PDB file of C-alpha atoms and ligand atoms in Angstrom:
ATOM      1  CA  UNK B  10     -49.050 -34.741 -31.352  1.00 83.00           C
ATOM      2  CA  UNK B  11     -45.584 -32.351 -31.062  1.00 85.00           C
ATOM      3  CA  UNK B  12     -44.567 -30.771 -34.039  1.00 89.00           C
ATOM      4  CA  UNK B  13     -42.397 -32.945 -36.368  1.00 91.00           C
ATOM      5  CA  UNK B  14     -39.415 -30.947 -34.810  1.00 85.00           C
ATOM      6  CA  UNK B  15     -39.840 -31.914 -31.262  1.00 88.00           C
ATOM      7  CA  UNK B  16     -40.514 -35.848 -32.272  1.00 88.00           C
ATOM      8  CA  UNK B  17     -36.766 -36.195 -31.361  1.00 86.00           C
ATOM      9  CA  UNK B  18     -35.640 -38.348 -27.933  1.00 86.00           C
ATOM     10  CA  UNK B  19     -32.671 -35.973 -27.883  1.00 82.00           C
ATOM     11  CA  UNK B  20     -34.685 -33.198 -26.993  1.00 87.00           C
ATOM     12  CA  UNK B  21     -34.958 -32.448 -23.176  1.00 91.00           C
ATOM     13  CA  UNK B  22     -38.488 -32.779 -22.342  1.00 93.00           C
ATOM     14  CA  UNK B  23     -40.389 -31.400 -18.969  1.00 94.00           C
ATOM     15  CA  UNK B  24     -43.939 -31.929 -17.972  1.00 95.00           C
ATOM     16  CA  UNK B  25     -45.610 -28.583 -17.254  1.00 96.00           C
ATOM     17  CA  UNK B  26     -49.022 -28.378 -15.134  1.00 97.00           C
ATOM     18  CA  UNK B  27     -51.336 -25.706 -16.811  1.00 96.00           C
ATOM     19  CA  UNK B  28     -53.647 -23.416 -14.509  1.00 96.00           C
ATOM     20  CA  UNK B  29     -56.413 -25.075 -15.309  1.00 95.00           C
ATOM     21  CA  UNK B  30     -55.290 -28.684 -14.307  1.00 94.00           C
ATOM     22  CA  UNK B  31     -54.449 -29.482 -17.748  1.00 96.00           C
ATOM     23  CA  UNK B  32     -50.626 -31.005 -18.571  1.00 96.00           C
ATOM     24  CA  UNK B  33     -48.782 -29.731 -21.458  1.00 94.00           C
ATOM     25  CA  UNK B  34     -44.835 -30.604 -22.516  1.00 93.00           C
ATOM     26  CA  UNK B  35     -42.085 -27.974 -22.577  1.00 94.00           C
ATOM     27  CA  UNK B  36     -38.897 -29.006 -25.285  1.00 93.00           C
ATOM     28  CA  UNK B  37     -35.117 -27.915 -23.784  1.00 90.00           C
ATOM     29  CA  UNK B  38     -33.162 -26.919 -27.450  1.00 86.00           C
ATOM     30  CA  UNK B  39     -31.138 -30.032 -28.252  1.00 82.00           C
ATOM     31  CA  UNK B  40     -27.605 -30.116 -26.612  1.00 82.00           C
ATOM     32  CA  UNK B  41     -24.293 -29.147 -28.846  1.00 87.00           C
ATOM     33  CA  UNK B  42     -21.004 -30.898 -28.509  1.00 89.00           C
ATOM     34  CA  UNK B  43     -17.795 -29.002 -28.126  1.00 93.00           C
ATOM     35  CA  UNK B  44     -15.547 -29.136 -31.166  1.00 95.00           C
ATOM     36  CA  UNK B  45     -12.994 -31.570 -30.925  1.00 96.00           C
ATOM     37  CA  UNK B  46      -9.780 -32.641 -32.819  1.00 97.00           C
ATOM     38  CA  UNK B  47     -10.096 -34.138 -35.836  1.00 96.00           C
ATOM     39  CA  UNK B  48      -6.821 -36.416 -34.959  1.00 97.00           C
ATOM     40  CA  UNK B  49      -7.217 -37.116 -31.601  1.00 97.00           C
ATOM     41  CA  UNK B  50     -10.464 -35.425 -30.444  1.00 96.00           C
ATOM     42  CA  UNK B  51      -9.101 -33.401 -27.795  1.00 96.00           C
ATOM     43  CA  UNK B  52     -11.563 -30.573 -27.240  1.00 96.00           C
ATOM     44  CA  UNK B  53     -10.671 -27.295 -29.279  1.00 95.00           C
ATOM     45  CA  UNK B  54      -9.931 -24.216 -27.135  1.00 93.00           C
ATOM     46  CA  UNK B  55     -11.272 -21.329 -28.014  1.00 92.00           C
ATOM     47  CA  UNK B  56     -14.189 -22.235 -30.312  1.00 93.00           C
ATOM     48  CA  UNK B  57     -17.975 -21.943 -28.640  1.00 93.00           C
ATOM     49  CA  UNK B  58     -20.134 -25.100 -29.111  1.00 92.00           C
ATOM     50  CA  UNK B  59     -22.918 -23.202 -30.604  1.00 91.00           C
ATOM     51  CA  UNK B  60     -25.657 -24.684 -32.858  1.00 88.00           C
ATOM     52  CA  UNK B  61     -24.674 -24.676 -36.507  1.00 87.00           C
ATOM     53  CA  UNK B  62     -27.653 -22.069 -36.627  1.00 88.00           C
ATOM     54  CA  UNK B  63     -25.753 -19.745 -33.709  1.00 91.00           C
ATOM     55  CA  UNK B  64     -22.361 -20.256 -35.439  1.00 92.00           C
ATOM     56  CA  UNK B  65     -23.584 -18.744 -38.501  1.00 93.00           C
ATOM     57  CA  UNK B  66     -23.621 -15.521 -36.884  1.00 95.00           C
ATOM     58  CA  UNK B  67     -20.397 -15.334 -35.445  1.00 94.00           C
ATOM     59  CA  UNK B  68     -17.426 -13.560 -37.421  1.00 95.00           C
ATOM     60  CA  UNK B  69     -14.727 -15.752 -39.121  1.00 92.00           C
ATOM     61  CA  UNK B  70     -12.153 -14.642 -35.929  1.00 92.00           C
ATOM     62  CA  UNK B  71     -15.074 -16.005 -33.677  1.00 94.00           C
ATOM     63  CA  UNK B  72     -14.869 -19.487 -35.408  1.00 93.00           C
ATOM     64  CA  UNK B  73     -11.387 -20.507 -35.503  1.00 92.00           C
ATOM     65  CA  UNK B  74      -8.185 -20.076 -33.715  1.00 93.00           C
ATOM     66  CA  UNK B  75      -5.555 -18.328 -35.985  1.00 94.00           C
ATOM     67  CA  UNK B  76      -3.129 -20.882 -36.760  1.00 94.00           C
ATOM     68  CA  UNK B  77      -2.665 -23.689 -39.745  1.00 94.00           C
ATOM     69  CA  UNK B  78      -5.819 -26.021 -39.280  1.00 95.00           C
ATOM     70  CA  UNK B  79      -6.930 -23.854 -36.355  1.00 93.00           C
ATOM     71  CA  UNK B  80     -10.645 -25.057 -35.679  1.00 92.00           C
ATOM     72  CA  UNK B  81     -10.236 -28.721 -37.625  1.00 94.00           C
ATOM     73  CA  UNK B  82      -6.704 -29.768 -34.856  1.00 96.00           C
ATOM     74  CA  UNK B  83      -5.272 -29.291 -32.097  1.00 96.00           C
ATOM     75  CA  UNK B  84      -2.192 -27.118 -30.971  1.00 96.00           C
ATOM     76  CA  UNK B  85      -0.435 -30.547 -29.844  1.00 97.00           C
ATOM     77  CA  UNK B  86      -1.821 -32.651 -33.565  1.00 97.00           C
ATOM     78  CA  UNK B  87      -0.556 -29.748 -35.339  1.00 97.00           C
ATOM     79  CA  UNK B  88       3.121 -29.738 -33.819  1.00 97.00           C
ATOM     80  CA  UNK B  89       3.558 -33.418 -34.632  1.00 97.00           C
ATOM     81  CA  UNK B  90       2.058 -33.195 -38.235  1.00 96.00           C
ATOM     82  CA  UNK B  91       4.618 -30.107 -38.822  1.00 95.00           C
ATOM     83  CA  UNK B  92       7.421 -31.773 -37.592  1.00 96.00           C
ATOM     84  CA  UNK B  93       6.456 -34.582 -39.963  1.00 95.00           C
ATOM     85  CA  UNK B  94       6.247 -32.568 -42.734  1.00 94.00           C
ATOM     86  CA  UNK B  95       9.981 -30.993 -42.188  1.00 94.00           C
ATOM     87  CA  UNK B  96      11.329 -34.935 -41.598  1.00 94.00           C
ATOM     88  CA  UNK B  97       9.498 -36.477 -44.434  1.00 92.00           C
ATOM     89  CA  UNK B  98      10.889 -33.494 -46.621  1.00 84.00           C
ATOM     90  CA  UNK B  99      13.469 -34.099 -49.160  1.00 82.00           C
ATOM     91  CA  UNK B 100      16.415 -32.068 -48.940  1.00 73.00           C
TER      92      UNK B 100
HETATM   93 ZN1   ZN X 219      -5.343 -33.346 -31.744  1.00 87.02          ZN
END
């Protein structure tokens, strides 16, 4: 029985043959998506797909792009929601 960690389908799995003849299972770490808009889910430049456990260790710079909303939109998402904001403003 794998451990309760590995009883996941979306881990990669490969059949290994052991020396003796025996078969044993080999797990692939599970796959990460790339960050994405959160208004149109365009793929964010500039910020690794990394397990939350990776991201942890990168540096705050490492995480997000520096710009309003950098790492939740994207440049394009962010241009229409300023020019919005400026429109929609009262005078
Ligand atoms: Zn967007």
């Amino acid at each position: 029985m794998p451990r309760p960690a590995q009883r996941t389908r979306s881990r990669k799995r490969s059949p290994k043959r052991l020396p003796g003849g025996g078969a044993t299972m080999h797990y692939k770490k599970e796959k990460t998506g790339a960050p994405r808009c959160a208004r149109c889910s365009r793929v964010l430049s500039g910020i690794p797909g990394l397990a939350q456990s990776k991201m942890g260790k990168l540096t705050a710079s490492q995480k997000r792009v520096q710009r309003m909303h950098g790492g939740q939109l994207c440049h394009a998402c962010l241009k229409d929601l300023l020019k919005l904001a400026v429109r929609e403003r009262p005078v």
